[in-house]
Short mmCIF file of C-alpha atoms and ligand atoms in Angstrom, two decimals:
data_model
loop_
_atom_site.label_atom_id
_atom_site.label_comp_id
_atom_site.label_asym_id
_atom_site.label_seq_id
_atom_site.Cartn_x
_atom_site.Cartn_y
_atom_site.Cartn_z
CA UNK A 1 -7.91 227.14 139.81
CA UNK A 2 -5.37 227.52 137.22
CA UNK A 3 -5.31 231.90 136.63
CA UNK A 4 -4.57 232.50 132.64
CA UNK A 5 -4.29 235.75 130.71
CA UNK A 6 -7.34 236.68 127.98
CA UNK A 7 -6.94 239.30 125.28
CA UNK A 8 -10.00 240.23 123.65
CA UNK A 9 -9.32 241.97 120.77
CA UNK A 10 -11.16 243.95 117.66
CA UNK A 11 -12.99 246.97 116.30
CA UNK A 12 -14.66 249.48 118.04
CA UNK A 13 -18.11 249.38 119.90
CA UNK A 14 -18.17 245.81 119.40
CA UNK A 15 -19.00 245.20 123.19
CA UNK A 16 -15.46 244.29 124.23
CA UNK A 17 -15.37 246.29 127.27
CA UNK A 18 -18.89 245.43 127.95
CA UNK A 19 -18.28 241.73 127.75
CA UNK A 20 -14.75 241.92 129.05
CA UNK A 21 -15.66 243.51 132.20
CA UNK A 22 -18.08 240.79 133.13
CA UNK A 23 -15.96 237.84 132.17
CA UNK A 24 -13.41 239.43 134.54
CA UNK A 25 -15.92 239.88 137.22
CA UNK A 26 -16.90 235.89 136.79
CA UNK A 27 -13.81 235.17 137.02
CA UNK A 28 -12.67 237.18 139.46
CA UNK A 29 -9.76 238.41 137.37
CA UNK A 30 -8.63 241.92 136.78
CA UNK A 31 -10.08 243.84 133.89
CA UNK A 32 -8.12 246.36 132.03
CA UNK A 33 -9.46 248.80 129.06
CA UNK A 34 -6.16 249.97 127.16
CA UNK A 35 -8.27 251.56 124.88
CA UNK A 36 -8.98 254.04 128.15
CA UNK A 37 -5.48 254.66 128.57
CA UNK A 38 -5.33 255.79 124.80
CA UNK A 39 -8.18 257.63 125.42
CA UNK A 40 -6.25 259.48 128.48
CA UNK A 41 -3.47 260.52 126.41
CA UNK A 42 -5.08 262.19 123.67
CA UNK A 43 -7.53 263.84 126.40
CA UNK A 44 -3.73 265.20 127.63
CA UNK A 45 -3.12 265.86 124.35
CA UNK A 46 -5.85 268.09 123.70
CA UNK A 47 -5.51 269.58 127.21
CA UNK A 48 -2.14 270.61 126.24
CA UNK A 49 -2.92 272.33 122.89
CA UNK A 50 -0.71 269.49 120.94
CA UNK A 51 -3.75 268.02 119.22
CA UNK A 52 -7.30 270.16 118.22
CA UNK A 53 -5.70 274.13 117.87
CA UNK A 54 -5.39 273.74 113.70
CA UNK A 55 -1.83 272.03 113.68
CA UNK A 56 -1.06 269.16 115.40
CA UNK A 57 2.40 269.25 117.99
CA UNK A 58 2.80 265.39 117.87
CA UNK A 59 6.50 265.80 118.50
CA UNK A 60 5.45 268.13 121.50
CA UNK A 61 3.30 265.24 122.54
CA UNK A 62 5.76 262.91 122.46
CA UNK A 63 8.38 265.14 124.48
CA UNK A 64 5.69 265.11 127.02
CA UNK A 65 5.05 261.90 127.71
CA UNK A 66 6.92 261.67 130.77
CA UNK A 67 4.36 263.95 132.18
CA UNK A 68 1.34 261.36 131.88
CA UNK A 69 0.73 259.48 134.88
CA UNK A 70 -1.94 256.69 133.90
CA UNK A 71 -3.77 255.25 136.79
CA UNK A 72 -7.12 252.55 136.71
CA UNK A 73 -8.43 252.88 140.21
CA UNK A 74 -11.66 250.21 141.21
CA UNK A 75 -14.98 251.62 141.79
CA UNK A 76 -16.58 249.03 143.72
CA UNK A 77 -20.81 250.65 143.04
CA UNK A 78 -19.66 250.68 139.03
CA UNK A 79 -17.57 247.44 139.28
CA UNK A 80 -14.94 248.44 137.62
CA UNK A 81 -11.56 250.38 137.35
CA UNK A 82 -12.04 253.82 136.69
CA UNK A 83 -8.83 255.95 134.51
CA UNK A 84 -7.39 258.65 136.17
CA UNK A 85 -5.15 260.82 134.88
CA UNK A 86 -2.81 262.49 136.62
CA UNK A 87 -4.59 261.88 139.83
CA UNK A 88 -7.77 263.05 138.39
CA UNK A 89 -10.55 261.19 137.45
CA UNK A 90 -11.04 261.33 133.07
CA UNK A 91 -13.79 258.38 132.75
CA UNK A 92 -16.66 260.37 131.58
CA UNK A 93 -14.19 263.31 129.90
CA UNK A 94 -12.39 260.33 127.81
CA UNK A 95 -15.78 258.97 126.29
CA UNK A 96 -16.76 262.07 124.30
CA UNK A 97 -17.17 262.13 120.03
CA UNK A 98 -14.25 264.83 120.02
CA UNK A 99 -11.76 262.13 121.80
CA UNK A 100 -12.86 259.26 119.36
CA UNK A 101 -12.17 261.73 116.58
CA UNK A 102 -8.54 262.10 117.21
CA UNK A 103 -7.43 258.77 119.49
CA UNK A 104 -6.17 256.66 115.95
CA UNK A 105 -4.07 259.54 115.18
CA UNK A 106 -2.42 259.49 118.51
CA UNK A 107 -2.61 255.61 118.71
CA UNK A 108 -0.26 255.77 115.37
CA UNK A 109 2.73 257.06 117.53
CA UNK A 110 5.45 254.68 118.31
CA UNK A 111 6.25 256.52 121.57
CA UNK A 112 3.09 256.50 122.48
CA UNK A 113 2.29 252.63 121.85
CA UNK A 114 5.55 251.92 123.57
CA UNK A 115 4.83 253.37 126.74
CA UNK A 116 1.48 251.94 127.02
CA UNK A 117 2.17 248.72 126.15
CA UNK A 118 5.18 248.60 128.87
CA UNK A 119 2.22 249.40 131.44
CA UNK A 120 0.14 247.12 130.00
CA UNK A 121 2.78 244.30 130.04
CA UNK A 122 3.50 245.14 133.75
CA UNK A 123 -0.31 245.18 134.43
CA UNK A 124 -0.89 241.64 133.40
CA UNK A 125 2.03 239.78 134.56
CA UNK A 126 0.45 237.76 137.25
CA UNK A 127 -1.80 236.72 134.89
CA UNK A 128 -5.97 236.34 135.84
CA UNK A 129 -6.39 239.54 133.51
CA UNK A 130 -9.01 239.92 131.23
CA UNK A 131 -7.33 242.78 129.38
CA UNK A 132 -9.42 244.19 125.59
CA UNK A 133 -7.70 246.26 122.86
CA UNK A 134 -6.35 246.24 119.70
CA UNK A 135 -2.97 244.74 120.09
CA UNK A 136 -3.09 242.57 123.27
CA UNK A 137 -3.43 239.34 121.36
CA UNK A 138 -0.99 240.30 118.94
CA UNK A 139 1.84 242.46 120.55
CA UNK A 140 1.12 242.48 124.42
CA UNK A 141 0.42 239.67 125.33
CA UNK A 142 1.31 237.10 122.10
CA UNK A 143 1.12 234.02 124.53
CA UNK A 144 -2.18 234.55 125.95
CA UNK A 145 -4.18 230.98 126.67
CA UNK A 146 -6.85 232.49 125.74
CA UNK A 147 -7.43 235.05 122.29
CA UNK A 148 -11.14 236.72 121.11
CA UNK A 149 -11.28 238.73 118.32
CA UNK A 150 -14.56 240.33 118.40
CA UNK A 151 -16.46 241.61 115.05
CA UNK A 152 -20.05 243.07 114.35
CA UNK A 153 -21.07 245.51 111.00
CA UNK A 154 -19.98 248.81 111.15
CA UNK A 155 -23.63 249.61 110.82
CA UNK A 156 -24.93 247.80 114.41
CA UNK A 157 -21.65 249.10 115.88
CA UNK A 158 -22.46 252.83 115.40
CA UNK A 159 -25.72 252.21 116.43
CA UNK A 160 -24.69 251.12 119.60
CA UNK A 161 -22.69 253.76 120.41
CA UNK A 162 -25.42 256.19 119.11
CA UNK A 163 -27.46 254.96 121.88
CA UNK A 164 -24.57 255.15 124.53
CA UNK A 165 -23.66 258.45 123.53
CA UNK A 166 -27.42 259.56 123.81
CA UNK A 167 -27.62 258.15 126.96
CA UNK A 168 -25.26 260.00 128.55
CA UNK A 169 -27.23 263.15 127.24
CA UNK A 170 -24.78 263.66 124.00
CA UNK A 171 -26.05 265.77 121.22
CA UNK A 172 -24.84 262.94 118.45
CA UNK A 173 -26.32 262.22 115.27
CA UNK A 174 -26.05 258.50 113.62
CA UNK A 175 -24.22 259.58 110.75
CA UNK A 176 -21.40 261.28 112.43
CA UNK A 177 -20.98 258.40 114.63
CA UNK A 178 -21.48 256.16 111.54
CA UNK A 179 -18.47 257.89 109.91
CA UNK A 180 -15.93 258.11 113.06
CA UNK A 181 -16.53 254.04 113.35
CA UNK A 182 -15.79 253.52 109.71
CA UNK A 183 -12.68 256.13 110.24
CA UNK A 184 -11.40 254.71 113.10
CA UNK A 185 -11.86 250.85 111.60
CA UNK A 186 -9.84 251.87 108.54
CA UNK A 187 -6.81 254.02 110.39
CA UNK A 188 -6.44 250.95 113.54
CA UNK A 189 -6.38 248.36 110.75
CA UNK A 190 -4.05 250.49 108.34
CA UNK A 191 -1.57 252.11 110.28
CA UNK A 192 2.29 251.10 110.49
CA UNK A 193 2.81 250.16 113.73
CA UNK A 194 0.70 246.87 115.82
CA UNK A 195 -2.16 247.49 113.29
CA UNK A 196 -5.50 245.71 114.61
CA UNK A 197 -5.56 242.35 112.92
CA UNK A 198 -6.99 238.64 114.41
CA UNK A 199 -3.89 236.52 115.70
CA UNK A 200 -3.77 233.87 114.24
CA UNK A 201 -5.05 231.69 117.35
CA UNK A 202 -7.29 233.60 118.52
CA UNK A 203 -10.80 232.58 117.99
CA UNK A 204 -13.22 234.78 116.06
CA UNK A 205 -16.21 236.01 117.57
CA UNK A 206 -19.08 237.72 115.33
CA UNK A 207 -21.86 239.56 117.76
CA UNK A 208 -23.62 241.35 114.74
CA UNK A 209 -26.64 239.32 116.01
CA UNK A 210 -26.15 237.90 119.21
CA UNK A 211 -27.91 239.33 122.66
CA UNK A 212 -25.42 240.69 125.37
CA UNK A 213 -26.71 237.41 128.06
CA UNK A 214 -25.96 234.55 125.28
CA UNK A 215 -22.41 236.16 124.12
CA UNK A 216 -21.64 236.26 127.97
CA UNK A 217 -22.71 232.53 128.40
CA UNK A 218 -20.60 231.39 125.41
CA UNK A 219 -17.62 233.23 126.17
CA UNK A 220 -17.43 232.28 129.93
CA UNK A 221 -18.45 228.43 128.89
CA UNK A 222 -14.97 229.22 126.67
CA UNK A 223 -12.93 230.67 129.24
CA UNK A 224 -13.92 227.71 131.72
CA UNK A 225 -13.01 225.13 129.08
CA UNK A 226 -9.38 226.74 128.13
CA UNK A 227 -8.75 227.34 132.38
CA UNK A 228 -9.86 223.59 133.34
CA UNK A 229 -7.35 221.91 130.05
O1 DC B 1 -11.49 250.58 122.54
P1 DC B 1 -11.63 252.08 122.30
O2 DC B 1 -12.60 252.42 121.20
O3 DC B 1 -11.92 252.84 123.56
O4 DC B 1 -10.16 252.54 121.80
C1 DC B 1 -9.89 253.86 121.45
C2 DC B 1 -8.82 253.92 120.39
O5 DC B 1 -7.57 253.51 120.93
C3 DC B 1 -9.05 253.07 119.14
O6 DC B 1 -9.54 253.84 118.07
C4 DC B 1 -7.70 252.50 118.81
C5 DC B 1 -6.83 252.74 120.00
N1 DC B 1 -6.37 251.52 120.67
C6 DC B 1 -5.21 250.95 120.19
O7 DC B 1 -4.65 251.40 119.21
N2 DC B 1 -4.69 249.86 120.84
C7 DC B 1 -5.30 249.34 121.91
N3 DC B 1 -4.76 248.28 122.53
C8 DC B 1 -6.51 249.91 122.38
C9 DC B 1 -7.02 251.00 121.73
#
């Protein structure tokens, strides 16, 4: 069978990575989260002291860079690639409210975009990736077959990500997460620099109302159709 690329793209806690990872597990195609690897580098980032001690060192950041050594590694009990960063393993550290509070402003950096999106690039080039993000329908990979832009209200976005939080035994409250969606929707769709925005092909997929087992269905269905033409 014919191996394409897919970018799924759009706002946060929409289910991207949720869906994505099981598309690429149908399809047997390699699933990437570059959102993670965002994630990674403002966890360095805060390691470091350049980001969270009252002034931010984004220049220091930046001079740094060649110090971050990104790294997905497969978990075969999760089913899927873990991040590690330099050699150590940052899934659950990456996932905390205090990361999502300062990942846009680190996402903003040109430096920072162009080294991930070199990986990124490098990652998918023999294609059967399933690869989610802001900017992969847009700027990584602009001749994907296939394009999703994925949308739900801010509203049943935060909620989900309430509940995942609390899950994991987070002390969240809605609100909070309420406000870091509608933050983090306004800075990825505002800033200079691969802002999020739908390509133009790419086909728009609203999940405001839709169960987890019928978006699945449709979206495979989808991916089946665009492989087969
Ligand atoms: O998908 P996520 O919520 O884990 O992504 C975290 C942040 O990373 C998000 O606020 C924007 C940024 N991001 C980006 O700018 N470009 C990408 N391709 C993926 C994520």
């Amino acid at each position: 069978m014919k191996r394409i690329t897919i970018a799924i793209d759009g706002f946060s806690s929409t289910g991207k990575s949720t869906l994505a990872k099981q598309l690429a597990k149908a399809l047997s195609y390699v699933y990437v989260d570059t959102g993670a690897m965002y994630r990674a580098v403002t966890l360095f980032a805060m390691q470091k002291g350049f980001i969270g001690s009252g002034k931010n060192d984004f220049d220091g950041l930046v001079r740094s860079l060649e110090d971050i050594v990104l790294k997905f590694s497969y978990n075969e009990e999760l089913g899927f690639a873990e991040m590690f960063l330099n050699g150590k393993n940052v899934e659950k550290d990456i996932r905390t409210l205090e990361v999502s509070r300062n990942v846009s402003q680190v996402a903003e950096i040109e430096e920072v975009r162009a080294k991930l999106v070199e990986l990124q690039k490098e990652m998918g080039k023999e294609k059967g990736v399933v690869m989610d993000g802001r900017d992969i329908g847009t700027v990584v990979f602009p001749n994907a077959e296939l394009k999703i832009f994925m949308t739900a209200s801010p509203e049943k976005r935060a909620y989900r990500r309430y509940k995942e939080l609390l899950e994991r035994g987070d002390n969240v409250v809605y609100e909070d997460v309420l406000e870091n969606v509608q933050k983090r929707d306004y800075i990825d769709s505002h800033r200079e620099i691969s802002p999020l925005k739908k390509a133009d092909d790419a086909v728009e997929f609203d999940n405001s109302d839709m169960g987890l087992k019928e978006q699945f269905e449709r979206l495979h269905n989808h991916a089946l159709h665009v492989i087969d033409r």
